[in-house]
Coordinates of C-alpha atoms in Angstrom, one line a residue:
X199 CA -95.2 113.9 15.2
X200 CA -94.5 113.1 11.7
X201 CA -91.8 115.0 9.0
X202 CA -91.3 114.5 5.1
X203 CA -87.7 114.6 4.1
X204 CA -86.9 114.4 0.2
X205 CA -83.6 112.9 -0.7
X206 CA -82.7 113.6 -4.5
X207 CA -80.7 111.3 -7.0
X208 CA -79.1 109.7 -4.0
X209 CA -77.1 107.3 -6.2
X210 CA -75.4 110.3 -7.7
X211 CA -75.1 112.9 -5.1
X212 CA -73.4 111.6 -2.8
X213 CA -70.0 111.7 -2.2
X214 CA -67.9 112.0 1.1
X215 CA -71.0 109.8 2.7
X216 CA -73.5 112.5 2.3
X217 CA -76.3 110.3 2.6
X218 CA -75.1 110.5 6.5
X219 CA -76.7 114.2 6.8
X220 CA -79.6 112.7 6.3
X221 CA -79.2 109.4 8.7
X222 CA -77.8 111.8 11.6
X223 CA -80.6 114.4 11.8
X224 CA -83.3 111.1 11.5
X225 CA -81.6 109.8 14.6
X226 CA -81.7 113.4 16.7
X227 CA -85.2 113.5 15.4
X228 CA -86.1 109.8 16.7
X229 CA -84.4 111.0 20.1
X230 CA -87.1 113.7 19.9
X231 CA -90.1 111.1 19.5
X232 CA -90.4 112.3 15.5
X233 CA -90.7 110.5 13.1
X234 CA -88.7 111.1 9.7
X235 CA -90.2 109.7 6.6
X236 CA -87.5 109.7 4.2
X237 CA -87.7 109.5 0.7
X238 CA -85.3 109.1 -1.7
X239 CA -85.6 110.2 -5.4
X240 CA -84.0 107.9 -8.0
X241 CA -82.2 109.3 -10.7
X242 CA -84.4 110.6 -13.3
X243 CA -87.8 110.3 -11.9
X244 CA -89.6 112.7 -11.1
X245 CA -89.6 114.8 -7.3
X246 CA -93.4 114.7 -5.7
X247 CA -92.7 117.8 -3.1
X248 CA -96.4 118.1 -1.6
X249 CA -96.3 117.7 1.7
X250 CA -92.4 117.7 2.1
X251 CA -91.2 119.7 5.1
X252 CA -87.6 119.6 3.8
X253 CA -85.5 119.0 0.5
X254 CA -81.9 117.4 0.7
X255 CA -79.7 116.9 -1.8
X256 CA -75.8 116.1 -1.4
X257 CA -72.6 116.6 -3.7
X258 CA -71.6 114.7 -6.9
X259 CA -68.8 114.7 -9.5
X260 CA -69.3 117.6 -11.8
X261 CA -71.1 115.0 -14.1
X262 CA -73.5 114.0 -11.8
X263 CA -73.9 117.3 -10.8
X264 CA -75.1 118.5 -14.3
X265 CA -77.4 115.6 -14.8
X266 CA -79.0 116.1 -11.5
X267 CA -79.9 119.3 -12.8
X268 CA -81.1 118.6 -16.3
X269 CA -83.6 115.8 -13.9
X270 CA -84.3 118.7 -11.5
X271 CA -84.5 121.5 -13.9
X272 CA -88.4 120.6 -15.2
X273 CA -89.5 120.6 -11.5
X274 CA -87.6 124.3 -10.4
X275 CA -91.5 125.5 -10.0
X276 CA -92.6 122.8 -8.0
X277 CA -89.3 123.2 -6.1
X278 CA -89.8 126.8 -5.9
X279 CA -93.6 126.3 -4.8
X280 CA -92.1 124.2 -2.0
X281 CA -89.8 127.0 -0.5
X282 CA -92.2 129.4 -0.4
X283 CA -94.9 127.1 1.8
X284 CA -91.9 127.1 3.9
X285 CA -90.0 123.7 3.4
X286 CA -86.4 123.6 4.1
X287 CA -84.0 123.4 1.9
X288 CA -80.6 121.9 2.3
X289 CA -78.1 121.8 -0.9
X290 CA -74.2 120.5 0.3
X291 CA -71.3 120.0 -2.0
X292 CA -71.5 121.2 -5.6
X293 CA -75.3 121.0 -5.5
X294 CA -75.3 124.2 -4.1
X295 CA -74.1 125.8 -7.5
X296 CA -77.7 124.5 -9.1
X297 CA -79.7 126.3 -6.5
X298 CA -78.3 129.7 -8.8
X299 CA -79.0 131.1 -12.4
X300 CA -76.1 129.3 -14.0
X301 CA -73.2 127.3 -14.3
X302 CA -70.3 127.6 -16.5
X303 CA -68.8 124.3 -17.4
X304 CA -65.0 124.1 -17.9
X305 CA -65.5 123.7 -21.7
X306 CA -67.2 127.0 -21.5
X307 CA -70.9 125.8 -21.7
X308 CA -73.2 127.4 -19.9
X309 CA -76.3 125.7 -17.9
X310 CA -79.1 127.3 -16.8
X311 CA -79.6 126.7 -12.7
X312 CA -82.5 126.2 -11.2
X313 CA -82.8 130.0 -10.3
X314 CA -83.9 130.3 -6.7
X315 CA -81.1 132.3 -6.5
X316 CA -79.0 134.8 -8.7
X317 CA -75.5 133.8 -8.0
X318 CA -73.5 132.4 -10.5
X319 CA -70.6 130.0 -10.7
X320 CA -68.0 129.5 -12.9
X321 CA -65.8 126.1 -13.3
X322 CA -62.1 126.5 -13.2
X323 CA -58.9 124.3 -14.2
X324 CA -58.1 124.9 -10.4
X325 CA -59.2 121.8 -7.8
X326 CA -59.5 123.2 -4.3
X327 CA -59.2 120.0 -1.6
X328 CA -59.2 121.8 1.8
X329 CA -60.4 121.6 5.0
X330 CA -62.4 124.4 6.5
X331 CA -63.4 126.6 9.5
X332 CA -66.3 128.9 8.6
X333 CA -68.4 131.4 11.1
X334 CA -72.0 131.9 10.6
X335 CA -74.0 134.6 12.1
X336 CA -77.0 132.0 12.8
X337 CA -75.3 129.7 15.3
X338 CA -72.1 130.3 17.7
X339 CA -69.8 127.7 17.1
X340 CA -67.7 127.5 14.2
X341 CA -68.0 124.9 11.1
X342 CA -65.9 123.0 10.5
X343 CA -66.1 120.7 7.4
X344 CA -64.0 119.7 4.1
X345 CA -64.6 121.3 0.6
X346 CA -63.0 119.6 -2.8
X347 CA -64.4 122.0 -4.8
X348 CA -63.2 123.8 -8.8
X349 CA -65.1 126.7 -9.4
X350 CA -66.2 130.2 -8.5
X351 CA -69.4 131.1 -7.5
X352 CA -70.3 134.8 -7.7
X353 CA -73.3 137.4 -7.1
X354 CA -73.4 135.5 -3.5
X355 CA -75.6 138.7 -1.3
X356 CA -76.2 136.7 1.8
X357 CA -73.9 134.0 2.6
X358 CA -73.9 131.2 4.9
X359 CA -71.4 131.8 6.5
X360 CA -69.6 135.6 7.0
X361 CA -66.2 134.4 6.6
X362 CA -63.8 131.6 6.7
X363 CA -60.5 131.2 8.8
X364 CA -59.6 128.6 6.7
X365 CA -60.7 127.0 3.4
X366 CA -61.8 128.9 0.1
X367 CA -65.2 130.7 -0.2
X368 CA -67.7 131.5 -2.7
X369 CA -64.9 133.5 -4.5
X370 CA -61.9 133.5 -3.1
X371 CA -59.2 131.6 -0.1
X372 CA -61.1 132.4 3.5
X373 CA -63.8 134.5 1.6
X374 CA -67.4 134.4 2.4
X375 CA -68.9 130.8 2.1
X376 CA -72.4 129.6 0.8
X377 CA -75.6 130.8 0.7
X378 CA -79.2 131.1 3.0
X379 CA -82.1 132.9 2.5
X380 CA -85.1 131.9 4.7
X381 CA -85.0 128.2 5.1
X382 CA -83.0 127.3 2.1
X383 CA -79.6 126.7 3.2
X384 CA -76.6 125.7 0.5
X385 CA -73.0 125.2 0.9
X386 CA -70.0 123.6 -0.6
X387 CA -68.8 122.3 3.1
X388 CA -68.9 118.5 3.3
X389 CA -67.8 116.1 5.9
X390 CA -70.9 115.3 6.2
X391 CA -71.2 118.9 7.3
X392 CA -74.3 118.0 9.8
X393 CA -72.2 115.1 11.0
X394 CA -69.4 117.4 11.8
X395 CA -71.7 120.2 13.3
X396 CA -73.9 119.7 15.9
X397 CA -74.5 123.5 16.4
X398 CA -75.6 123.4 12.6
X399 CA -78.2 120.4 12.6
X400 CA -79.7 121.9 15.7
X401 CA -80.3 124.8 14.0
X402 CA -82.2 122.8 11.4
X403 CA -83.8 120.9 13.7
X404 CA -85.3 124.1 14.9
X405 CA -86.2 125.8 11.6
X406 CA -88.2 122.1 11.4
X407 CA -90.1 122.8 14.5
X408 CA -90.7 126.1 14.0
X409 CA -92.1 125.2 10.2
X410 CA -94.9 122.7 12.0
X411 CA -95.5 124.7 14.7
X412 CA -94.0 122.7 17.5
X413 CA -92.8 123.8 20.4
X414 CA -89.2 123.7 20.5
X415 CA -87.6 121.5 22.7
X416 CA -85.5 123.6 25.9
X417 CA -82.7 121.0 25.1
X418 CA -81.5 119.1 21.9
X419 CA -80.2 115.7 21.9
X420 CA -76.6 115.0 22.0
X421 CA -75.9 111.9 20.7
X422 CA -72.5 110.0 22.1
X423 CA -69.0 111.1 21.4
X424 CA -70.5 113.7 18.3
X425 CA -69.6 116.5 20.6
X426 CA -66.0 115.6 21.6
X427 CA -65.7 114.9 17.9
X428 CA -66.5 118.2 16.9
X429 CA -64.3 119.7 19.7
X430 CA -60.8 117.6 18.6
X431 CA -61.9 118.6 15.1
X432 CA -62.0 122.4 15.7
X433 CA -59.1 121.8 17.6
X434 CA -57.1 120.3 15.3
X435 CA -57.6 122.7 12.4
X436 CA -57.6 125.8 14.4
X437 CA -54.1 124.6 15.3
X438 CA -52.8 125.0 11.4

């Protein structure tokens, strides 16, 4: 059993050890006797999505951010083309904001998103460092992750997660958070936020299975001390 897993501009989108999404749900999947062909998109060249079961990319400065999606941007049909033959999507960080139709620089230039989405954001001379506690309707444990985020992001109709008990949303402090549709998941927790989450990457581990057909495993992998790490996490915040 073989996947495809797209890394993009890895040099540039990856801050808080994002990269570690990816090297956390390549070790469940080796657990599961998969193998995970990962490759990683260099900044500026040019994405080959055929035959990619999933699409990652991580957070960045909000420089890095913008030329990811001025590389990105000439590709947003191929992208697209992608989604709907059912690859997964996963967009953490700031890169969440280029999944939408635009985003509103703090000088007050706009850039056109990448449009798989119609939610906008909106830079602001507010920094939000925080740490978070979210609730999602797909899984039953909480998230729990870290955002360092300076913008709004509105229009938002079916958010990852339904609210937050701690942390600022898509709008505003303990708001709703993120965004899914199908198998295109986005959000501006970090952490990394699979790293943090077990109850989250076995969710994507699923929607993997499920895209080649597999049969879903009755148990998922636990990999030492990630549990327990969760656990003092959630304990530790929910405390504040």
């Amino acid at each position: 059993m073989e996947l495809n897993i797209l890394h993009l501009y890895p040099e540039m989108m990856s801050l808080y050890g994002e990269y570690a999404n990816l090297k956390v749900l390549r070790r469940h999947l080796e657990k599961l006797g998969v193998t995970a062909n990962l490759q990683g998109v260099p900044c500026g060249e040019t994405p080959d999505f055929d035959g990619v079961d999933m699409v990652y990319m991580g957070a960045g400065t909000e420089r890095s951010q913008k030329a990811a999606l001025s590389w990105l941007a000439p590709h947003r049909d191929a992208l697209e083309a992608a989604v709907k033959g059912g690859a997964l999507v996963l967009f953490t960080g700031n890169a969440m904001e280029t999944l939408g139709a635009s985003v509103t620089d703090a000088s007050g230039k706009t850039w056109q998103g990448l449009g798989l989405a119609d939610f906008t954001t909106v830079e602001t001379d507010r920094r939000t460092p925080e740490d978070a506690v979210a609730k999602s309707a797909l899984w039953d444990a909480p998230a729990v992750g870290f955002m360092n985020k300076c913008s709004t992001t509105s229009g938002v109709k079916t958010p990852l997660f339904q609210e937050l008990s701690l942390g600022f949303g898509n709008e505003k402090e303990r708001g709703p958070e993120g965004y899914v549709e199908g198998n295109v998941f986005a959000t501006h927790l970090t952490g990394p936020v699979l790293v943090k989450n077990p109850a989250f990457l076995n969710l994507i581990l699923q929607r993997l299975y499920e895209r080649k057909g597999w049969e879903v495993p009755g148990e998922w992998p636990v990999l030492p001390h990630e549990q327990e790490a969760y656990d003092v996490t959630l304990r530790e915040l929910q405390a504040r």
